[in-house]
Coordinates of C-alpha atoms in Angstrom, one line a residue:
M1 CA -63.1 25.2 -87.0
V2 CA -64.8 26.6 -83.9
T3 CA -63.3 29.8 -82.5
K4 CA -63.4 30.0 -78.7
K5 CA -65.0 33.2 -77.6
A6 CA -63.0 35.4 -75.2
E7 CA -64.3 35.6 -71.6
P8 CA -66.2 38.8 -70.9
G9 CA -63.4 40.3 -68.8
L10 CA -60.8 39.3 -71.5
A11 CA -62.9 40.8 -74.2
A12 CA -63.0 44.1 -72.3
V13 CA -59.2 44.1 -72.2
D14 CA -59.1 43.7 -76.0
V15 CA -61.5 46.6 -76.4
A16 CA -59.6 48.8 -74.0
L17 CA -56.2 48.2 -75.5
S18 CA -57.5 48.8 -79.0
E19 CA -59.0 52.1 -77.9
L20 CA -55.7 53.1 -76.2
V21 CA -53.8 52.5 -79.4
D22 CA -56.0 55.1 -81.0
G23 CA -55.9 57.3 -77.9
E24 CA -52.1 57.4 -78.0
K25 CA -52.3 59.4 -81.2
R26 CA -54.6 61.9 -79.5
W27 CA -52.4 62.1 -76.5
A28 CA -49.3 62.6 -78.7
A29 CA -51.1 65.5 -80.4
T30 CA -52.1 67.1 -77.1
S31 CA -49.9 70.1 -76.2
L32 CA -48.4 70.7 -72.8
S33 CA -51.0 73.4 -72.2
G34 CA -53.7 71.0 -73.2
R35 CA -52.3 68.3 -70.9
R36 CA -52.2 70.8 -68.1
A37 CA -55.8 71.7 -68.7
L38 CA -56.7 68.0 -68.5
L39 CA -54.9 67.6 -65.1
D40 CA -56.6 70.7 -63.7
R41 CA -60.0 69.3 -64.7
V42 CA -59.1 66.0 -63.0
R43 CA -58.1 67.9 -59.9
E44 CA -61.4 69.7 -59.9
L45 CA -63.3 66.4 -60.2
T46 CA -61.2 64.9 -57.4
G47 CA -62.5 67.7 -55.1
R48 CA -66.1 67.3 -56.4
H49 CA -66.2 63.5 -55.8
A50 CA -63.9 63.4 -52.7
Q51 CA -66.7 62.4 -50.4
E52 CA -67.7 59.5 -52.7
W53 CA -64.1 58.4 -52.8
V54 CA -63.8 58.4 -49.0
D55 CA -67.2 56.7 -48.5
A56 CA -66.2 53.9 -50.9
A57 CA -62.8 53.5 -49.3
A58 CA -64.3 53.4 -45.8
G59 CA -66.8 50.8 -47.0
I60 CA -63.9 48.6 -48.3
K61 CA -62.2 48.9 -44.9
G62 CA -65.2 48.5 -42.7
L63 CA -64.8 52.0 -41.0
A64 CA -67.8 53.7 -39.5
A65 CA -68.7 57.0 -41.1
D66 CA -68.1 58.8 -37.8
S67 CA -64.7 57.2 -37.0
P68 CA -61.7 59.4 -36.8
L69 CA -59.9 56.7 -38.7
V70 CA -61.7 57.9 -41.8
G71 CA -59.2 60.7 -41.8
E72 CA -56.7 58.2 -43.2
E73 CA -58.9 57.8 -46.2
W74 CA -59.1 61.6 -46.7
T75 CA -55.4 62.3 -46.5
S76 CA -54.1 59.2 -48.3
G77 CA -56.9 59.4 -50.9
P78 CA -58.3 62.5 -52.4
Y79 CA -55.9 64.9 -50.6
V80 CA -52.7 63.3 -52.0
M81 CA -54.3 62.8 -55.4
A82 CA -55.3 66.5 -55.6
A83 CA -51.9 67.7 -54.4
G84 CA -50.1 65.5 -56.9
L85 CA -52.3 66.8 -59.8
G86 CA -51.6 70.4 -58.7
A87 CA -47.8 69.8 -58.6
L88 CA -47.8 68.0 -62.0
S89 CA -49.9 70.8 -63.6
K90 CA -47.3 73.4 -62.4
T91 CA -44.5 71.3 -63.8
L92 CA -46.2 71.2 -67.3
D93 CA -46.7 74.9 -67.2
I94 CA -43.0 75.5 -66.5
L95 CA -42.0 73.2 -69.3
D96 CA -44.4 74.9 -71.6
R97 CA -42.6 78.1 -71.0
G98 CA -39.3 76.5 -72.0
E99 CA -38.0 76.4 -68.5
S100 CA -36.8 73.6 -66.2
P101 CA -38.9 72.5 -63.2
L102 CA -35.7 72.9 -61.2
D103 CA -34.7 76.4 -62.3
K104 CA -35.9 77.9 -59.0
A105 CA -35.2 74.9 -56.8
S106 CA -32.7 75.0 -53.9
F107 CA -29.8 72.6 -54.3
G108 CA -27.5 71.2 -51.6
V109 CA -24.9 68.5 -51.1
A110 CA -25.0 65.3 -49.0
G111 CA -21.7 63.5 -49.0
D112 CA -20.9 63.2 -52.7
R113 CA -24.5 63.6 -53.9
V114 CA -26.4 66.6 -55.1
T115 CA -29.7 67.2 -53.3
V116 CA -32.9 69.1 -54.2
D117 CA -35.2 70.6 -51.6
V118 CA -38.7 69.5 -52.4
L119 CA -40.5 70.3 -49.2
P120 CA -41.7 73.0 -48.5
A121 CA -42.4 73.7 -52.2
S122 CA -44.7 76.6 -51.5
P123 CA -45.7 79.0 -48.7
F124 CA -48.7 76.8 -48.1
D125 CA -46.4 73.8 -47.4
A126 CA -44.4 75.9 -45.0
L127 CA -47.5 76.6 -43.0
L128 CA -49.4 73.3 -43.3
L129 CA -46.3 71.2 -42.6
N130 CA -44.3 73.6 -40.5
G131 CA -41.2 71.9 -39.3
F132 CA -41.2 69.2 -42.0
S133 CA -38.8 69.2 -44.9
A134 CA -37.7 66.8 -47.6
Q135 CA -34.8 66.5 -50.0
V136 CA -34.5 64.3 -53.0
W137 CA -30.9 63.0 -53.3
L138 CA -29.7 62.4 -56.8
Q139 CA -27.6 59.5 -57.8
R140 CA -23.8 59.8 -57.6
G141 CA -22.4 61.7 -60.5
V142 CA -25.5 63.8 -61.4
S143 CA -24.6 67.5 -61.3
T144 CA -26.9 70.4 -60.7
A145 CA -26.7 71.4 -64.3
A146 CA -27.6 67.9 -65.5
A147 CA -30.5 67.7 -63.0
K148 CA -32.0 70.9 -64.4
A149 CA -31.5 69.9 -68.0
N150 CA -33.1 66.5 -67.6
A151 CA -36.0 67.4 -65.3
G152 CA -39.2 66.9 -67.2
L153 CA -38.4 63.4 -68.3
A154 CA -40.7 62.3 -71.2
Q155 CA -42.5 65.7 -71.2
L156 CA -39.3 67.2 -72.7
D157 CA -40.6 65.8 -76.0
P158 CA -44.3 65.3 -75.5
S159 CA -45.1 64.3 -79.0
R160 CA -42.9 61.2 -78.7
T161 CA -45.1 58.8 -76.8
Q162 CA -44.0 55.5 -75.4
G163 CA -46.9 53.1 -76.3
V164 CA -49.4 51.5 -73.9
G165 CA -48.6 50.8 -70.3
A166 CA -50.5 48.4 -68.0
V167 CA -50.8 49.3 -64.3
L168 CA -51.7 46.6 -61.8
G169 CA -53.3 48.6 -59.0
A170 CA -52.7 48.2 -55.3
G171 CA -55.3 46.9 -52.9
N172 CA -54.6 49.0 -49.8
I173 CA -54.1 52.8 -50.2
T174 CA -56.7 54.0 -52.7
S175 CA -54.6 56.8 -54.2
I176 CA -51.8 54.5 -55.3
A177 CA -53.4 53.3 -58.5
P178 CA -54.6 56.6 -59.9
L179 CA -51.2 58.2 -59.0
D180 CA -49.4 55.5 -60.8
V181 CA -51.6 56.1 -63.8
L182 CA -50.6 59.8 -63.7
Y183 CA -46.9 58.9 -63.5
E184 CA -47.1 56.6 -66.4
L185 CA -49.0 59.1 -68.4
I186 CA -46.8 62.1 -67.6
A187 CA -43.3 60.9 -66.6
H188 CA -43.2 58.2 -69.2
N189 CA -45.6 59.5 -71.8
R190 CA -47.6 56.2 -72.0
V191 CA -51.3 55.8 -72.3
V192 CA -52.5 53.6 -69.5
A193 CA -54.8 50.6 -68.9
L194 CA -55.4 50.4 -65.2
K195 CA -56.5 47.0 -63.8
L196 CA -57.8 47.5 -60.3
N197 CA -57.0 45.1 -57.5
P198 CA -60.3 43.2 -56.8
I199 CA -60.3 44.6 -53.2
T200 CA -60.7 48.1 -54.6
D201 CA -63.3 47.3 -57.2
P202 CA -65.8 49.5 -55.3
M203 CA -63.6 52.5 -56.3
L204 CA -64.3 52.0 -60.0
P205 CA -67.3 54.4 -60.2
V206 CA -65.4 57.1 -58.4
F207 CA -62.3 56.7 -60.5
A208 CA -64.3 56.7 -63.7
K209 CA -65.8 60.1 -62.7
I210 CA -62.5 61.6 -61.6
L211 CA -60.4 60.4 -64.5
A212 CA -63.2 61.1 -67.1
P213 CA -61.2 63.8 -69.0
L214 CA -58.4 61.4 -69.6
I215 CA -60.8 58.5 -70.4
D216 CA -62.7 60.7 -72.8
L217 CA -59.5 61.5 -74.7
G218 CA -58.6 57.8 -74.9
A219 CA -55.5 58.1 -72.8
V220 CA -56.8 56.0 -69.9
R221 CA -58.9 52.8 -69.5
L222 CA -60.1 51.2 -66.3
L223 CA -60.5 47.4 -66.0
T224 CA -61.6 45.0 -63.2
G225 CA -61.1 41.3 -62.8
G226 CA -59.0 38.7 -61.1
A227 CA -55.6 37.2 -61.9
E228 CA -56.8 35.8 -65.2
V229 CA -57.7 39.3 -66.5
G230 CA -54.4 40.7 -65.1
G231 CA -52.3 38.0 -66.8
Y232 CA -54.1 38.5 -70.1
L233 CA -53.6 42.2 -69.9
I234 CA -49.9 42.2 -69.2
G235 CA -49.3 39.4 -71.7
N236 CA -51.1 41.2 -74.5
E237 CA -48.8 42.2 -77.5
L238 CA -50.3 45.7 -77.4
V239 CA -48.9 46.4 -74.0
D240 CA -45.4 47.8 -74.0
H241 CA -44.7 48.2 -70.3
V242 CA -46.0 47.0 -67.0
H243 CA -46.0 48.7 -63.7
M244 CA -47.3 47.0 -60.5
T245 CA -47.7 47.6 -56.8
G246 CA -47.8 44.7 -54.5
S247 CA -45.4 42.2 -52.9
A248 CA -42.1 40.8 -54.2
R249 CA -43.8 37.4 -54.2
T250 CA -46.5 38.6 -56.6
H251 CA -43.9 40.3 -58.8
D252 CA -41.9 37.1 -59.1
A253 CA -45.0 35.0 -59.9
I254 CA -45.9 37.5 -62.7
V255 CA -42.3 37.7 -64.1
W256 CA -41.0 34.2 -63.5
G257 CA -44.1 32.0 -62.9
T258 CA -44.5 29.7 -59.9
G259 CA -43.2 26.4 -58.7
A260 CA -41.0 24.3 -61.0
E261 CA -41.6 26.6 -63.9
A262 CA -40.2 29.6 -62.0
A263 CA -37.1 27.6 -61.0
E264 CA -36.4 26.5 -64.5
R265 CA -36.9 29.9 -65.9
R266 CA -34.6 31.5 -63.4
L267 CA -31.9 28.9 -64.1
A268 CA -32.2 29.6 -67.8
G269 CA -32.6 33.3 -67.5
T270 CA -35.8 33.3 -69.5
P271 CA -38.5 35.2 -67.6
K272 CA -42.2 34.5 -68.4
L273 CA -42.8 38.2 -68.9
T274 CA -40.3 39.6 -71.2
K275 CA -41.5 43.2 -71.5
P276 CA -40.1 46.0 -69.2
V277 CA -41.5 46.0 -65.7
T278 CA -41.3 48.7 -63.0
S279 CA -42.7 48.1 -59.5
E280 CA -43.3 49.5 -56.1
L281 CA -43.2 46.6 -53.7
G282 CA -43.2 46.2 -49.9
G283 CA -40.6 44.9 -47.5
V284 CA -39.9 44.9 -43.8
S285 CA -39.4 48.5 -42.9
P286 CA -37.4 49.3 -39.8
T287 CA -37.7 52.1 -37.2
I288 CA -34.3 53.0 -35.7
V289 CA -34.6 54.6 -32.2
L290 CA -31.4 56.5 -31.1
P291 CA -30.8 56.6 -27.4
G292 CA -31.0 60.0 -25.7
E293 CA -32.5 61.9 -22.8
W294 CA -36.3 62.0 -23.3
S295 CA -39.0 63.4 -21.1
A296 CA -42.1 61.4 -20.2
A297 CA -44.1 63.5 -22.8
D298 CA -41.4 62.7 -25.4
I299 CA -41.7 59.0 -24.7
A300 CA -45.5 59.0 -24.9
F301 CA -45.6 61.0 -28.2
Q302 CA -42.9 58.9 -29.9
A303 CA -44.6 55.7 -28.7
E304 CA -47.7 56.7 -30.5
H305 CA -45.6 57.7 -33.5
V306 CA -44.2 54.1 -33.6
A307 CA -47.7 52.7 -33.2
T308 CA -48.8 54.8 -36.1
Q309 CA -46.0 53.6 -38.3
R310 CA -47.2 50.1 -37.7
L311 CA -50.9 50.5 -37.5
H312 CA -51.9 53.2 -40.0
N313 CA -54.4 51.6 -42.4
G314 CA -54.6 48.7 -40.1
G315 CA -51.0 47.8 -40.8
Y316 CA -51.7 47.1 -44.5
N317 CA -49.1 49.5 -45.9
C318 CA -46.1 48.6 -48.0
V319 CA -44.1 50.9 -45.9
A320 CA -45.5 50.0 -42.5
A321 CA -42.8 49.6 -39.9
Q322 CA -42.5 46.0 -38.9
A323 CA -39.6 46.0 -36.5
M324 CA -37.8 48.5 -34.2
I325 CA -34.1 48.6 -33.7
I326 CA -33.3 49.9 -30.2
S327 CA -30.2 50.2 -28.0
A328 CA -30.0 47.5 -25.3
D329 CA -27.9 49.9 -23.3
W330 CA -30.3 52.9 -23.4
A331 CA -31.2 53.8 -19.9
Q332 CA -34.8 54.5 -21.0
K333 CA -35.2 51.4 -23.1
D334 CA -37.7 49.6 -20.9
Q335 CA -39.7 52.7 -20.3
F336 CA -40.0 53.3 -24.0
L337 CA -40.9 49.7 -24.8
A338 CA -43.6 49.7 -22.2
A339 CA -45.0 52.9 -23.8
V340 CA -44.9 51.4 -27.3
R341 CA -46.7 48.2 -26.0
A342 CA -49.4 50.4 -24.5
A343 CA -49.7 52.6 -27.6
I344 CA -50.2 49.6 -29.9
A345 CA -52.7 48.0 -27.5
K346 CA -54.9 51.2 -27.1
A347 CA -54.9 52.2 -30.7
P348 CA -58.5 52.3 -32.1
A349 CA -59.9 48.9 -33.0
R350 CA -60.6 48.3 -36.7
P351 CA -61.6 45.3 -38.9
A352 CA -58.9 43.2 -40.5
Y353 CA -60.1 44.0 -44.0
Y354 CA -57.1 42.8 -46.0
P355 CA -57.4 39.2 -47.2
G356 CA -55.2 36.7 -45.3
S357 CA -54.4 39.1 -42.4
D358 CA -55.6 36.7 -39.7
D359 CA -53.6 33.8 -41.3
R360 CA -50.4 35.9 -41.4
V361 CA -50.9 36.9 -37.7
A362 CA -51.3 33.2 -36.8
G363 CA -48.2 32.4 -38.8
A364 CA -46.2 35.0 -36.8
C365 CA -47.5 33.5 -33.6
E366 CA -46.5 30.0 -34.8
S367 CA -43.0 31.2 -35.6
Y368 CA -42.8 33.0 -32.2
P369 CA -44.7 31.1 -29.5
G370 CA -43.6 33.7 -27.0
A371 CA -45.3 36.6 -28.9
E372 CA -47.4 39.0 -26.9
R373 CA -51.0 39.3 -28.1
L374 CA -52.1 42.9 -27.5
G375 CA -55.7 42.6 -28.6
G376 CA -57.3 43.5 -31.9
G377 CA -55.2 40.9 -33.7
R378 CA -52.0 42.9 -32.8
V379 CA -48.9 41.0 -31.9
L380 CA -45.5 42.1 -30.4
V381 CA -42.4 40.1 -30.6
T382 CA -39.3 41.0 -28.6
G383 CA -35.8 39.6 -28.4
L384 CA -35.3 39.3 -32.2
A385 CA -31.9 38.4 -33.5
P386 CA -30.3 40.9 -35.9
S387 CA -30.1 38.3 -38.6
P388 CA -31.6 37.6 -42.0
A389 CA -32.5 34.2 -40.6
E390 CA -35.1 35.8 -38.4
P391 CA -38.6 35.3 -40.1
L392 CA -40.0 38.6 -38.9
L393 CA -37.1 40.5 -40.6
T394 CA -37.4 38.7 -43.9
E395 CA -41.1 38.1 -44.4
E396 CA -43.5 41.0 -44.9
Y397 CA -46.5 40.0 -42.8
F398 CA -48.7 42.8 -44.1
A399 CA -50.6 42.6 -40.8
P400 CA -50.4 44.2 -37.3
V401 CA -47.3 42.3 -36.3
F402 CA -44.4 44.3 -34.7
G403 CA -41.0 43.1 -33.5
V404 CA -38.1 44.5 -31.5
V405 CA -34.4 44.1 -32.2
E406 CA -32.0 45.1 -29.4
L407 CA -28.4 46.0 -30.3
P408 CA -25.5 46.8 -27.9
G409 CA -23.9 50.2 -27.7
T410 CA -24.7 53.9 -27.7
E411 CA -23.8 56.9 -29.8
A412 CA -21.8 56.3 -33.0
E413 CA -21.3 52.6 -32.2
F414 CA -25.0 52.1 -32.1
T415 CA -25.7 54.1 -35.3
R416 CA -23.2 52.0 -37.3
A417 CA -24.6 48.8 -36.0
A418 CA -28.2 49.9 -36.6
A419 CA -27.4 50.9 -40.2
R420 CA -25.7 47.6 -40.8
T421 CA -28.6 45.6 -39.4
A422 CA -31.2 47.6 -41.4
N423 CA -29.2 47.0 -44.6
E424 CA -28.3 43.4 -44.2
A425 CA -30.9 41.7 -42.0
F426 CA -34.2 43.4 -43.2
A427 CA -35.9 42.4 -46.5
G428 CA -36.7 45.3 -48.8
T429 CA -35.5 48.9 -49.3
L430 CA -38.6 51.0 -49.5
G431 CA -38.4 53.0 -46.3
V432 CA -36.7 53.4 -43.0
N433 CA -37.6 55.6 -40.0
I434 CA -35.2 57.2 -37.5
I435 CA -36.3 58.7 -34.2
A436 CA -33.8 60.9 -32.5
E437 CA -33.9 63.7 -30.0
P438 CA -32.4 66.9 -31.5
G439 CA -29.7 67.1 -28.9
T440 CA -28.7 63.5 -29.8
I441 CA -28.4 64.5 -33.5
T442 CA -26.2 67.4 -32.6
E443 CA -24.0 65.3 -30.4
L444 CA -23.6 62.6 -33.1
G445 CA -22.6 65.2 -35.7
A446 CA -20.9 63.6 -38.7
S447 CA -21.9 60.1 -37.4
F448 CA -25.6 61.0 -37.8
D449 CA -24.9 62.2 -41.4
E450 CA -23.1 58.9 -42.0
L451 CA -26.1 57.0 -40.7
I452 CA -28.3 58.6 -43.3
E453 CA -25.8 58.1 -46.1
D454 CA -25.3 54.4 -45.2
L455 CA -28.9 53.4 -45.2
R456 CA -29.9 51.9 -48.5
Y457 CA -33.6 52.9 -48.6
G458 CA -35.7 54.8 -51.1
T459 CA -37.2 57.0 -48.3
V460 CA -35.4 57.8 -45.1
A461 CA -37.6 59.7 -42.5
I462 CA -36.0 61.4 -39.5
N463 CA -38.5 62.2 -36.7
A464 CA -41.3 61.6 -39.3
W465 CA -42.9 58.6 -40.8
T466 CA -41.9 57.6 -44.3
G467 CA -45.5 58.0 -45.2
V468 CA -44.9 61.8 -45.3
G469 CA -42.7 61.1 -48.3
Y470 CA -45.7 59.4 -49.9
L471 CA -47.9 62.4 -49.2
T472 CA -45.4 64.8 -50.7
P473 CA -46.0 65.0 -54.4
T474 CA -42.6 66.6 -55.3
A475 CA -40.8 63.8 -53.5
S476 CA -39.9 60.5 -55.1
W477 CA -41.4 57.3 -53.9
G478 CA -39.9 53.8 -54.5
A479 CA -37.2 51.4 -53.6
F480 CA -33.5 52.2 -53.4
P481 CA -32.1 52.0 -57.0
G482 CA -30.2 49.0 -58.3
H483 CA -32.7 46.1 -57.9
T484 CA -33.4 43.8 -60.9
I485 CA -36.1 41.3 -61.8
D486 CA -33.8 38.6 -60.5
D487 CA -33.7 40.2 -57.0
V488 CA -36.5 42.7 -57.0
Q489 CA -36.6 43.5 -53.2
S490 CA -38.9 46.6 -52.9
G491 CA -39.1 47.2 -56.6
I492 CA -37.7 49.0 -59.6
G493 CA -38.1 52.7 -60.5
V494 CA -40.0 55.6 -58.7
V495 CA -43.4 57.3 -58.9
H496 CA -44.9 60.6 -57.7
N497 CA -41.8 62.8 -58.3
A498 CA -43.9 65.7 -59.6
W499 CA -41.0 67.8 -60.7
L500 CA -40.0 64.9 -63.0
I501 CA -36.5 64.6 -61.7
D502 CA -34.2 62.2 -63.4
R503 CA -31.9 59.7 -61.8
V504 CA -33.2 59.9 -58.2
E505 CA -31.6 57.9 -55.5
R506 CA -33.7 58.6 -52.4
T507 CA -35.9 61.0 -50.5
V508 CA -34.9 62.2 -47.0
V509 CA -37.8 63.6 -44.9
R510 CA -37.3 65.4 -41.7
G511 CA -39.9 66.4 -39.0
P512 CA -40.1 67.8 -35.5
F513 CA -39.3 65.6 -32.6
R514 CA -42.0 67.1 -30.5
P515 CA -45.4 68.6 -31.4
A516 CA -46.3 72.2 -30.8
P517 CA -46.3 73.9 -28.3
R518 CA -43.7 71.7 -26.7
S519 CA -41.5 72.0 -29.8
L520 CA -41.3 75.7 -29.3
L521 CA -40.7 75.5 -25.6
R522 CA -37.8 73.2 -26.2
G523 CA -36.2 75.2 -28.9
E524 CA -37.5 73.5 -32.1
L525 CA -38.7 76.0 -34.7
A526 CA -41.9 74.1 -35.6
I527 CA -45.5 74.8 -34.9
S528 CA -47.0 71.6 -36.2
P529 CA -49.4 69.9 -33.7
K530 CA -49.9 66.1 -33.5
P531 CA -50.0 65.0 -37.1
P532 CA -53.4 64.1 -38.5
W533 CA -52.1 60.7 -39.7
F534 CA -51.4 59.6 -36.1
V535 CA -53.7 56.7 -35.2
G536 CA -54.8 58.4 -32.0
N537 CA -55.7 61.8 -33.5
K538 CA -59.2 62.6 -32.5
T539 CA -59.9 65.1 -35.3
A540 CA -58.2 63.2 -38.1
A541 CA -61.4 62.9 -40.1
S542 CA -62.3 66.6 -40.0
T543 CA -58.7 67.7 -40.6
G544 CA -58.3 65.2 -43.5
R545 CA -61.5 66.4 -45.1
L546 CA -60.4 70.0 -44.9
L547 CA -57.0 69.1 -46.3
A548 CA -58.6 67.4 -49.3
E549 CA -60.7 70.4 -50.0
F550 CA -57.6 72.6 -49.8
G551 CA -55.7 70.2 -52.1
A552 CA -58.4 70.5 -54.8
D553 CA -58.8 74.2 -54.4
P554 CA -56.0 75.9 -52.4
G555 CA -56.6 79.2 -50.8
W556 CA -55.5 81.3 -47.8
L557 CA -59.0 81.4 -46.4
R558 CA -59.1 77.7 -46.0
L559 CA -56.1 77.7 -43.6
P560 CA -57.8 78.8 -40.4
Q561 CA -60.3 76.0 -40.4
I562 CA -57.5 73.4 -41.0
F563 CA -55.4 74.8 -38.2
A564 CA -58.3 74.9 -35.8
S565 CA -59.2 71.3 -36.5
A566 CA -55.5 70.1 -36.4
L567 CA -54.9 71.8 -33.0
R568 CA -57.8 69.8 -31.5
G569 CA -56.3 66.5 -32.6

């Protein structure tokens, strides 16, 4: 009998998994202090190789080295990785002392839920993100005492490991894959085989250098290859759990198969992949704009904010806003729509690096013959019906396509209709943005609080982009809880969550409506200038680089340079 040899990529999977089985024993024997030392070393290496990271990411995305857009790669790459490592390291130190990561946390109440203040988490946060805050809402029925007792997740019993996890990496934001590895390793106590998305294969040498301490221990292995390698990996009997980032369509193909096979399996309730799967998937994220009295400067700033929510990373973000919900009766509606149209059109040009982008844009224009082409492959569609039958509200284009839904009413009538539309007409539950002038929030009172409570999304951002939740290591990141493999929507489970909080429902982020100094002149206690993640920020690259250096090695002396660069943005 002739034995068929495994393909080279498949043989590498076999070797990696075999090594991870042995590595799990070494990971189980590593103390909390030893694990903290490993994370601190990875953080140091993140800072050392940050420039290589950004160069590789910019190469993937076709960004010129001197482009301000490279700032996106600094902040969403090595900065958030280093910040996440630092927060996890502190959590392990607290657990090693026999304390809870939430012992010193500030708790609150939102309706019938307990909340935990997670931003600012340090004096540095209070200065670098002045005016921004975030709270993690716990699921109904979770008390403060239970939250403190259970914070730490699998690290409450570090010697009890959970086998081998397979992570299928994302192809857009380069920190997603390594951060997912850290969460599997720490929150779930699983050693990890990371299979990179082929788009990000150029990141392999950088990740190998940064994750070297965990690789050397045998707790992490890095793999490359296409769908065949990914399928072989997750189907291997040595893999106990799968975590993936991508689209709901890709998730369903992995779990159920495709075509007739998928239909038959769904009918029989017999998925193709039977092991546990968690996921962070995309969706059609809405931005809700509440009517109010805005100055011309407010309109211009918030128009660029909306353009950023759509066009950051070229529009290839799982939480990129795809449609805006606006009041048809707002006196300044037309003025704001004109400003949004102009902001999208004048945003810096960039290559459409993500595969299939042009085809998806063409598909949107075919569905909407009246769509406005704004240059650079950007498309605006107005007059959308607030209905799940509307393609733009149910299909994640993952491309620079943006739509507008107009609803009648103002004040509480509009907020109720907006929440209902966001929950019922939009596909996915990953993130929703709300833009509201502070006076409007005050006037709405309890109705505004009800709007936040009613929205079934994993991250709700008020006068901030939901991407701030991604950048906050102590915040949770993932879909609203309750999805299943039968109807996965934006995924199952959370990541990041560096305080290792159990039974999270959502993260609520708040930011200033205006940048400094206008914020101070109008009574907002916030000194943050235009955020460095705005697509029109002129010093985004220098600010991002300085933030990444700070994330890897925080210190007071680094702050003046960061502030000076940010203020010039």
